[in-house]
Amino acid sequence: MTVESSLVTPLLLEFPFEWTYLRSIVRVSLYVSLVAVALSTLCSLPIALAVGFTEFRGKTLLTSVINTGMGFPSVVVGLVVLFAVSNQGPLGSFDLVFTAEAMIVSQFVLATPVITGVSLAAVSSVERTVRDAAFAMGGTRVDVALVTIKEARYGIATAVLAGFGRAISEVGSVLIVGGNIVGPDGTSKTRTLTTAIQLEARQGRFETAMMLGAILVVLVLVVNAFVVRLGRGDGGYR
Amino acid sequence: MPIQRREVVAALGSTLAVGLAGCTVLGDGGNGDAGPEISGETLTLTTTTSTYDTGLLDELNAPFQERYGVTVDAVGQGTGAALETGRNGDSDVVMVHARRLEDEFVADGYGVNRRNVMFNDFVVVGPADDPASIAGSGGVTGAVDAVAESESTFVSRGDDSGTHAKELEVWEAAGLDVADFGEWYVDGGDGMGAILVQADQQGGYTLADRGTYLSMRDEIDLEIHVEGPVEGGPELLANPYGIVAVNPAVHDHVAYDLAMAYIGYVTSVEGQEIVERYTIDGEQLFFSQALAEEPNFEQYVPEGWEGASDAE
């Protein structure tokens, strides 16, 4: 198997990166994506519950808008966020250009429609009887919401994972607003795994780009496994 | 059915905790390395893909960071984008290689105190077997003429970079108009490294700066068919790099003092020695241009500037 060995050999034998470099880009990737997804989730769940529970004119339109947001091109989001955080823009005074926090803003914008849209579908599929029962048992609105979240937890976990997948695999917007910065000492400031892969590929170093890709896949796998466990919870699995 | 609020809250809590853990990690990294003097300050440098991809900037910036305790954030963009970032006040200092665009930047008031930094040259590279036989076709204009004549694949940067500007200049010097070209003229729209990879894979020619070409020579099969002035080629292929501070009168929040310290450092004896010493596989990539005993007024003003005669 010559093809396989030529791919595997560099993975095992040559390790062209400094550990500090690799650790720092993994850390930036996780920091940016996890914070963005956590904020998105906090924002998306109330919206999904509110929209899911109420009937109003224009609900279909709103749902369509959210679902359209799922496919929003990341480069465009990057440009819009760059415009916003630029020193000339409305958020200019926060000095966010070329920082990890600017990347969180753009990933928040990218992940929120995904998490909202998928959670909304999950929440809407919880049967009305369940909600009525919770209400009849004397639950407050918050209790009813929590029962719904519990019933829809697999769908919501999927939503969070989809948002995370969108955030951590995204390269267009973080490159624009983050600037792909690594200090001369080899620690990343705004370089993520994806922008590092892009940089390696741009210089024709496809093997190292593939290695970084493998690390990214493993990372996503680990986070998925963790969230799935969390979604099951203790006693929640009947 | 029981309402298990606690579980849900616990789940939400752990999600948050993960996010906060990320915060803490980065926070530590940010605060831990307080520098000796102007600690905590950041200088944002926008520059070209050629200085960034060759690794020269890491060599230059490490001693600067150590001495001043300042973090240099180097952002590699095309020359056009690097200058545009400066125009928006999002960078403090710009190092690029397209004199006409630098002059515009200064003439529009966005840049001040331009200095020459270094130079290397452009080379025309292509497949080893040279299908359009451009090697002996008489200079760079003859070479690009031969490419156009044979309609061999030519990959253009197409990204408003310094290299792209130079490439258009070369076609113009050969009396050809890019707008008339057929499908053989590929608009790659990417950085120098990516374009070299594209040209390599498509068996095409391209114009590259010598630095990026040398730093990537091991990854690709392209060879130099027309040399630049560093190896005795035509002056048309010269590639000078300039550095300009962003005007603090236009953008009052820019770190102008740091930018000037950086310009001073890069054009100092120490900085220029680093430029001269920087080699890849024994080949020098950039040549010092900032140090001269004779005055060189031309570097401070737009090319062809007439002086104070028409100022009043």
XYZ file of C-alpha atoms in Angstrom:
550
model
C 0.000 0.000 0.000
C 2.340 2.710 -1.215
C -0.284 5.423 -1.325
C -1.241 4.883 2.275
C 2.298 4.645 3.565
C 3.311 7.861 1.852
C 0.473 9.572 3.680
C 1.048 7.893 7.012
C 4.838 8.147 7.129
C 5.026 11.918 7.500
C 2.302 11.699 10.128
C 4.353 9.389 12.265
C 7.957 10.278 11.562
C 8.355 13.903 10.586
C 6.691 16.473 12.692
C 7.489 19.784 11.046
C 5.849 21.991 13.672
C 6.985 23.228 17.028
C 4.746 21.957 19.800
C 4.080 25.470 21.048
C 2.948 26.481 17.549
C 0.610 23.530 17.182
C -0.758 23.885 20.709
C -1.385 27.583 20.225
C -3.294 27.208 16.951
C -5.410 24.420 18.458
C -6.046 26.638 21.475
C -7.074 29.608 19.331
C -9.328 27.359 17.209
C -11.066 25.942 20.272
C -11.277 29.231 22.131
C -12.843 31.056 19.203
C -15.256 28.307 18.172
C -16.342 27.233 21.657
C -16.955 30.747 22.951
C -18.776 31.673 19.746
C -20.938 28.533 19.952
C -21.630 29.023 23.689
C -22.765 32.602 23.052
C -24.761 31.531 20.004
C -26.474 28.817 22.012
C -27.430 31.237 24.780
C -28.852 33.519 22.142
C -30.429 30.907 19.894
C -32.312 28.766 22.422
C -34.583 31.534 23.732
C -35.298 32.593 20.152
C -36.051 29.034 19.106
C -38.345 28.530 22.122
C -40.099 31.842 21.651
C -40.680 31.295 17.955
C -41.544 27.635 18.456
C -44.144 28.288 21.174
C -46.036 31.150 19.649
C -48.147 31.508 16.569
C -47.971 34.823 14.805
C -48.229 36.327 11.373
C -44.994 36.096 9.469
C -43.744 33.043 11.401
C -43.097 31.158 8.170
C -41.228 34.129 6.784
C -39.097 34.411 9.945
C -38.322 30.694 9.809
C -37.271 31.064 6.179
C -35.019 33.977 7.087
C -33.344 31.932 9.848
C -32.906 28.977 7.522
C -31.417 31.220 4.833
C -28.934 32.473 7.409
C -27.623 28.906 7.742
C -26.195 29.116 4.263
C -24.780 32.592 4.532
C -21.367 32.747 2.800
C -18.672 33.088 5.439
C -16.525 35.436 3.352
C -19.402 37.907 3.179
C -19.915 37.634 6.937
C -16.173 38.249 7.335
C -16.351 41.403 5.226
C -19.370 42.733 7.085
C -17.777 42.025 10.476
C -14.504 43.586 9.291
C -16.436 46.681 8.285
C -18.134 46.751 11.698
C -15.004 46.279 13.828
C -12.708 48.374 11.622
C -11.460 51.557 13.226
C -13.759 53.398 10.818
C -16.752 51.207 11.648
C -19.429 51.360 14.366
C -17.487 49.058 16.730
C -14.161 50.712 15.929
C -13.568 52.036 19.439
C -13.254 48.481 20.808
C -10.095 47.932 18.780
C -11.129 44.454 17.675
C -9.573 44.251 14.212
C -7.151 41.320 13.887
C -8.020 39.847 17.290
C -9.493 36.527 18.379
C -12.509 38.417 19.713
C -13.304 39.744 16.230
C -13.191 36.144 15.032
C -15.669 35.212 17.783
C -18.003 37.925 16.503
C -17.915 36.586 12.945
C -18.328 32.967 14.047
C -21.184 33.995 16.309
C -22.898 35.498 13.278
C -22.263 32.315 11.308
C -23.276 29.816 14.007
C -26.380 31.539 15.386
C -28.703 30.901 12.405
C -27.609 27.255 12.306
C -28.230 26.677 16.009
C -31.478 28.666 15.966
C -32.795 26.942 12.852
C -32.049 23.381 13.912
C -33.225 23.954 17.528
C -36.409 25.533 16.212
C -37.110 22.413 14.193
C -36.392 20.275 17.265
C -38.534 22.389 19.578
C -41.401 22.489 17.095
C -41.432 18.718 16.906
C -42.045 18.362 20.657
C -45.697 17.463 20.873
C -48.097 20.010 22.128
C -49.504 17.502 24.644
C -46.161 17.378 26.446
C -46.151 21.111 26.882
C -49.808 21.143 27.952
C -49.125 18.417 30.483
C -46.243 20.340 31.999
C -48.420 23.402 32.195
C -51.301 21.438 33.723
C -48.978 20.066 36.427
C -48.546 23.635 37.600
C -45.281 24.401 35.785
C -44.368 27.997 35.162
C -43.434 29.188 31.697
C -39.799 28.487 32.547
C -40.663 24.944 33.603
C -42.532 24.356 30.369
C -39.540 25.677 28.420
C -37.191 23.379 30.323
C -39.412 20.364 29.730
C -39.427 21.201 26.042
C -35.639 21.583 25.997
C -35.333 18.234 27.742
C -37.659 16.548 25.272
C -35.863 18.144 22.337
C -32.369 17.653 23.757
C -31.096 15.418 20.967
C -32.200 17.883 18.379
C -30.694 20.750 20.346
C -27.423 18.858 20.797
C -27.405 18.332 17.030
C -28.007 22.045 16.574
C -25.093 22.951 18.836
C -22.839 20.470 17.044
C -23.882 21.788 13.646
C -23.071 25.306 14.828
C -19.741 24.145 16.204
C -18.968 22.323 12.967
C -19.719 25.456 10.993
C -17.549 27.585 13.275
C -14.463 25.423 13.594
C -14.278 24.382 9.943
C -14.743 27.897 8.623
C -11.808 29.704 7.024
C -13.097 32.654 4.987
C -14.274 35.049 7.684
C -11.653 34.300 10.355
C -8.923 34.950 7.793
C -10.387 38.361 6.968
C -11.162 39.607 10.473
C -8.368 37.750 12.284
C -5.491 38.297 9.874
C -3.903 34.862 10.474
C -1.333 36.288 12.904
C 1.447 34.280 14.527
C 4.155 35.963 16.574
C 7.844 35.502 15.737
C 8.097 33.234 18.796
C 5.730 30.823 17.042
C 2.625 31.283 19.173
C -0.598 31.953 17.400
C -2.630 35.058 18.044
C -5.315 34.648 15.416
C -4.197 31.631 13.419
C -6.590 28.723 13.628
C -6.249 25.196 12.314
C -8.195 26.116 9.191
C -6.182 29.222 8.353
C -2.976 27.281 9.082
C -4.137 24.617 6.618
C -4.848 27.314 4.050
C -1.375 28.805 4.573
C 0.362 25.428 4.184
C -1.629 24.648 1.033
C -0.863 28.087 -0.385
C 2.839 27.293 -0.090
C 2.512 23.902 -1.721
C 3.135 21.937 1.475
C 0.219 19.605 1.006
C 1.429 16.884 3.403
C 1.625 19.216 6.376
C -1.715 20.714 5.357
C -3.177 17.195 5.433
C -1.683 16.562 8.873
C -3.314 19.675 10.245
C -6.548 18.565 8.574
C -6.327 15.236 10.382
C -5.828 17.024 13.702
C -8.879 19.183 12.985
C -11.022 16.124 12.250
C -9.890 14.428 15.480
C -10.660 17.573 17.427
C -14.173 17.818 15.989
C -14.681 14.120 16.744
C -13.683 14.589 20.393
C -15.985 17.581 20.843
C -18.849 15.684 19.176
C -18.374 12.700 21.459
C -18.332 15.003 24.475
C -21.523 16.823 23.503
C -23.331 13.590 22.660
C -22.500 12.260 26.143
C -23.687 15.518 27.615
C -26.904 15.301 25.579
C -27.664 11.893 27.073
C -27.109 13.138 30.600
C -27.576 11.000 33.714
C -30.923 9.282 33.954
C -32.085 11.056 30.852
C -31.539 7.922 28.798
C -34.460 5.636 29.405
C -43.521 13.455 34.548
C -40.964 15.108 36.841
C -39.503 18.385 35.841
C -35.755 18.026 36.004
C -34.710 21.603 35.910
C -31.446 20.962 37.687
C -30.153 18.659 34.960
C -30.795 21.121 32.219
C -29.197 23.905 34.194
C -26.204 21.656 34.839
C -25.901 20.944 31.120
C -26.062 24.628 30.259
C -23.564 25.356 33.012
C -21.004 22.944 31.676
C -21.372 24.377 28.174
C -20.608 27.778 29.616
C -17.755 26.427 31.691
C -16.107 25.078 28.566
C -16.414 28.467 26.933
C -15.089 30.261 29.988
C -12.201 27.820 30.254
C -11.243 28.900 26.763
C -11.367 32.530 27.911
C -9.091 31.875 30.836
C -6.532 30.087 28.724
C -6.300 32.959 26.281
C -6.402 35.565 29.018
C -3.356 34.010 30.660
C -1.476 34.003 27.392
C -2.311 37.647 26.843
C -1.308 38.954 30.255
C 1.547 36.639 31.103
C 4.227 38.001 28.791
C 4.389 41.602 29.918
C 7.359 43.194 28.174
C 10.067 45.256 29.776
C 9.337 48.767 28.523
C 6.289 49.628 26.456
C 4.563 46.486 27.669
C 1.275 45.376 26.265
C 1.359 47.569 23.191
C 0.777 46.123 19.770
C 2.073 47.270 16.416
C 0.023 46.097 13.460
C 2.023 45.665 10.274
C 0.241 44.887 7.028
C 2.568 43.546 4.414
C 2.771 41.502 1.270
C 2.536 37.751 0.991
C 6.160 37.685 -0.221
C 7.717 39.035 2.982
C 5.287 36.978 5.037
C 5.581 33.625 3.260
C 9.385 33.692 2.988
C 9.745 33.860 6.778
C 11.856 37.038 6.731
C 9.449 38.862 9.028
C 9.863 36.341 11.843
C 13.624 36.955 11.746
C 13.148 40.723 11.705
C 10.406 40.977 14.292
C 11.743 38.743 17.057
C 14.638 41.087 18.058
C 12.344 44.123 17.752
C 9.785 42.566 20.074
C 12.497 41.659 22.544
C 14.018 45.114 22.626
C 10.841 47.181 22.828
C 8.529 44.736 24.570
C 6.032 45.379 21.806
C 4.055 42.711 19.998
C 4.231 42.974 16.226
C 1.105 41.615 14.550
C 2.159 40.912 10.979
C -0.746 40.441 8.578
C 0.176 39.059 5.151
C -2.031 40.478 2.385
C -1.501 41.611 -1.181
C 0.029 45.075 -1.618
C -3.357 46.554 -2.564
C -5.115 45.057 0.454
C -2.253 45.961 2.800
C -2.473 49.615 1.757
C -6.269 49.578 1.961
C -6.048 48.279 5.548
C -3.712 51.201 6.274
C -6.140 53.627 4.647
C -8.861 52.379 6.998
C -6.576 52.967 9.966
C -6.519 49.265 10.832
C -2.747 48.994 10.617
C 0.037 51.219 11.915
C 2.721 50.578 9.340
C 2.734 49.112 5.834
C 5.593 47.308 4.064
C 4.826 46.673 0.391
C 6.384 46.549 -3.070
C 4.558 48.632 -5.640
C 6.018 52.114 -5.833
C 3.111 53.589 -7.791
C 0.586 52.417 -5.174
C 2.822 53.553 -2.302
C 3.094 56.978 -3.917
C -0.691 57.175 -4.175
C -0.966 56.181 -0.524
C 1.413 58.987 0.470
C -0.034 61.523 -1.977
C -3.558 60.888 -0.626
C -2.303 61.760 2.848
C -2.686 58.301 4.400
C 1.017 57.538 4.650
C 3.986 59.515 5.954
C 7.747 58.987 6.145
C 8.274 56.459 3.396
C 11.664 54.712 3.328
C 13.293 52.257 0.956
C 13.902 48.971 2.776
C 15.296 46.329 0.471
C 14.964 44.886 -2.979
C 15.095 41.674 -4.875
C 13.727 40.986 -8.312
C 11.066 39.242 -10.289
C 11.718 36.217 -12.419
C 9.644 34.529 -15.108
C 9.235 30.882 -14.140
C 7.728 28.007 -16.071
C 7.873 24.251 -16.676
C 11.403 22.822 -16.909
C 11.032 21.923 -20.611
C 10.019 25.522 -21.471
C 7.273 24.681 -24.032
C 7.112 28.249 -25.387
C 10.940 28.451 -25.567
C 10.991 31.811 -23.851
C 14.487 31.369 -22.391
C 16.428 32.713 -25.370
C 13.783 35.026 -26.753
C 15.444 38.296 -25.868
C 14.706 39.851 -22.487
C 11.491 39.789 -20.547
C 9.353 41.485 -23.189
C 10.483 38.955 -25.787
C 9.705 36.188 -23.298
C 6.142 37.287 -22.577
C 5.672 37.877 -26.296
C 6.645 34.238 -26.879
C 4.160 33.114 -24.214
C 1.359 35.104 -25.830
C 2.383 33.982 -29.334
C 2.289 30.290 -28.432
C -0.756 30.814 -26.180
C 0.959 28.869 -23.407
C -0.753 28.900 -20.018
C 0.167 31.943 -17.956
C -1.138 32.249 -14.405
C -1.636 35.825 -13.251
C -1.941 36.903 -9.616
C -4.980 38.970 -10.547
C -5.211 40.335 -7.000
C -4.002 43.945 -7.197
C -0.751 42.955 -5.502
C 2.666 44.437 -6.196
C 3.535 41.422 -8.324
C 0.310 41.788 -10.289
C 1.087 45.469 -10.901
C 4.556 44.504 -12.149
C 3.146 41.797 -14.401
C 0.757 44.277 -16.049
C 3.698 46.647 -16.502
C 5.637 43.908 -18.291
C 2.761 43.104 -20.690
C 2.407 46.811 -21.387
C 6.142 47.135 -22.086
C 5.782 44.288 -24.587
C 2.989 46.207 -26.305
C 0.299 43.693 -25.365
C -3.098 44.270 -23.796
C -4.218 41.737 -21.186
C -7.846 42.342 -22.152
C -7.219 40.716 -25.573
C -5.882 37.468 -24.131
C -7.647 34.145 -24.512
C -8.233 31.293 -22.110
C -4.519 30.586 -21.776
C -4.248 33.649 -19.525
C -5.483 32.436 -16.138
C -6.569 34.861 -13.432
C -5.470 32.932 -10.350
C -6.598 35.499 -7.786
C -4.407 34.375 -4.888
C -1.119 34.912 -3.041
C 2.285 34.259 -4.639
C 2.744 30.826 -3.090
C -0.677 29.651 -4.243
C -0.087 30.990 -7.762
C 3.230 29.138 -8.018
C 1.437 25.951 -7.003
C -1.294 26.630 -9.596
C 1.227 27.331 -12.367
C 3.130 24.202 -11.396
C 0.031 22.027 -11.577
C -1.203 23.530 -14.850
C 2.219 23.449 -16.502
C 2.087 27.215 -16.973
C 4.327 30.241 -16.700
C 4.070 32.995 -14.149
C 5.878 36.071 -12.893
C 7.147 35.538 -9.346
C 9.280 37.449 -6.895
C 12.567 35.651 -6.451
C 12.156 35.385 -2.677
C 8.917 33.426 -2.728
C 10.114 31.313 -5.649
C 13.328 30.347 -3.832
C 11.482 29.595 -0.611
C 9.163 27.230 -2.512
C 11.563 25.738 -5.016
C 11.553 22.368 -3.255
C 7.770 22.010 -3.472
C 7.382 22.740 -7.191
C 8.970 21.818 -10.538
C 9.046 25.280 -12.074
C 12.354 26.748 -13.245
C 13.563 30.284 -13.880
C 13.573 31.100 -17.606
C 14.072 34.860 -17.420
C 16.306 36.271 -14.685
C 15.801 39.617 -13.002
C 18.421 42.312 -12.321
C 19.879 40.436 -9.311
C 21.274 37.871 -11.772
C 21.978 40.388 -14.532
C 18.482 40.521 -16.024
C 16.574 43.616 -17.197
C 15.948 46.503 -14.785
C 12.221 46.253 -15.585
C 12.078 43.248 -13.256
C 13.463 45.080 -10.211
C 11.385 44.615 -7.058
C 11.940 47.310 -4.428
C 10.197 47.174 -1.040
C 9.177 50.320 0.803
C 7.875 50.947 4.305
C 5.402 53.705 5.221
C 3.860 54.770 8.527
C 0.132 55.484 8.620
C -0.505 59.194 9.049
C -1.540 59.915 12.678
C -3.178 63.159 11.549
C -5.678 61.121 9.520
C -6.078 58.260 12.001
C -5.288 59.589 15.447
C -5.462 56.200 17.184
C -2.629 54.568 15.182
C 0.531 53.648 17.070
C 2.600 56.167 15.145
C 5.518 56.251 17.603
C 5.811 52.482 17.474
C 5.503 52.549 13.692
C 8.412 54.995 13.473
C 10.427 52.902 15.929
C 9.794 49.917 13.687
C 10.756 51.815 10.524
C 13.872 53.011 12.318
C 14.715 49.474 13.355
C 14.105 47.915 9.925
C 16.227 50.562 8.181
C 18.977 50.485 10.849
C 22.318 48.735 10.458
C 21.027 45.878 12.605
C 17.765 45.491 10.656
C 19.513 45.665 7.302
C 22.053 43.066 8.408
C 19.191 40.697 9.224
C 17.797 41.303 5.721
C 21.209 40.637 4.135
C 21.864 37.546 6.235
C 18.494 35.929 5.588
C 18.976 32.950 3.308
C 17.059 29.862 2.290
C 19.182 26.911 1.163
C 22.183 29.230 0.979
C 20.469 31.705 -1.367
C 20.014 35.302 -0.312
C 16.384 36.401 -0.739
C 16.462 40.149 -0.128
C 19.114 42.836 -0.574
C 19.594 45.775 1.769
C 18.603 49.140 0.305
C 18.117 51.476 3.263
C 21.711 52.355 4.098
C 23.555 54.841 1.913
C 26.092 57.551 2.659
C 24.758 59.699 -0.147
C 21.377 61.323 0.452
C 18.494 59.659 -1.346
C 15.636 62.175 -1.346
C 13.697 60.225 -3.917
C 12.596 57.642 -1.351
C 10.626 60.170 0.736
C 8.455 61.663 -1.991
C 6.305 60.353 -4.835
C 8.315 59.490 -7.945
C 8.803 62.438 -10.265
C 7.994 64.969 -7.553
C 9.299 68.361 -8.618
C 10.187 69.712 -5.206
C 9.085 72.989 -3.621
C 9.105 75.008 -6.859
C 5.335 74.711 -7.445
C 4.337 74.564 -3.808
C 3.526 78.253 -3.490
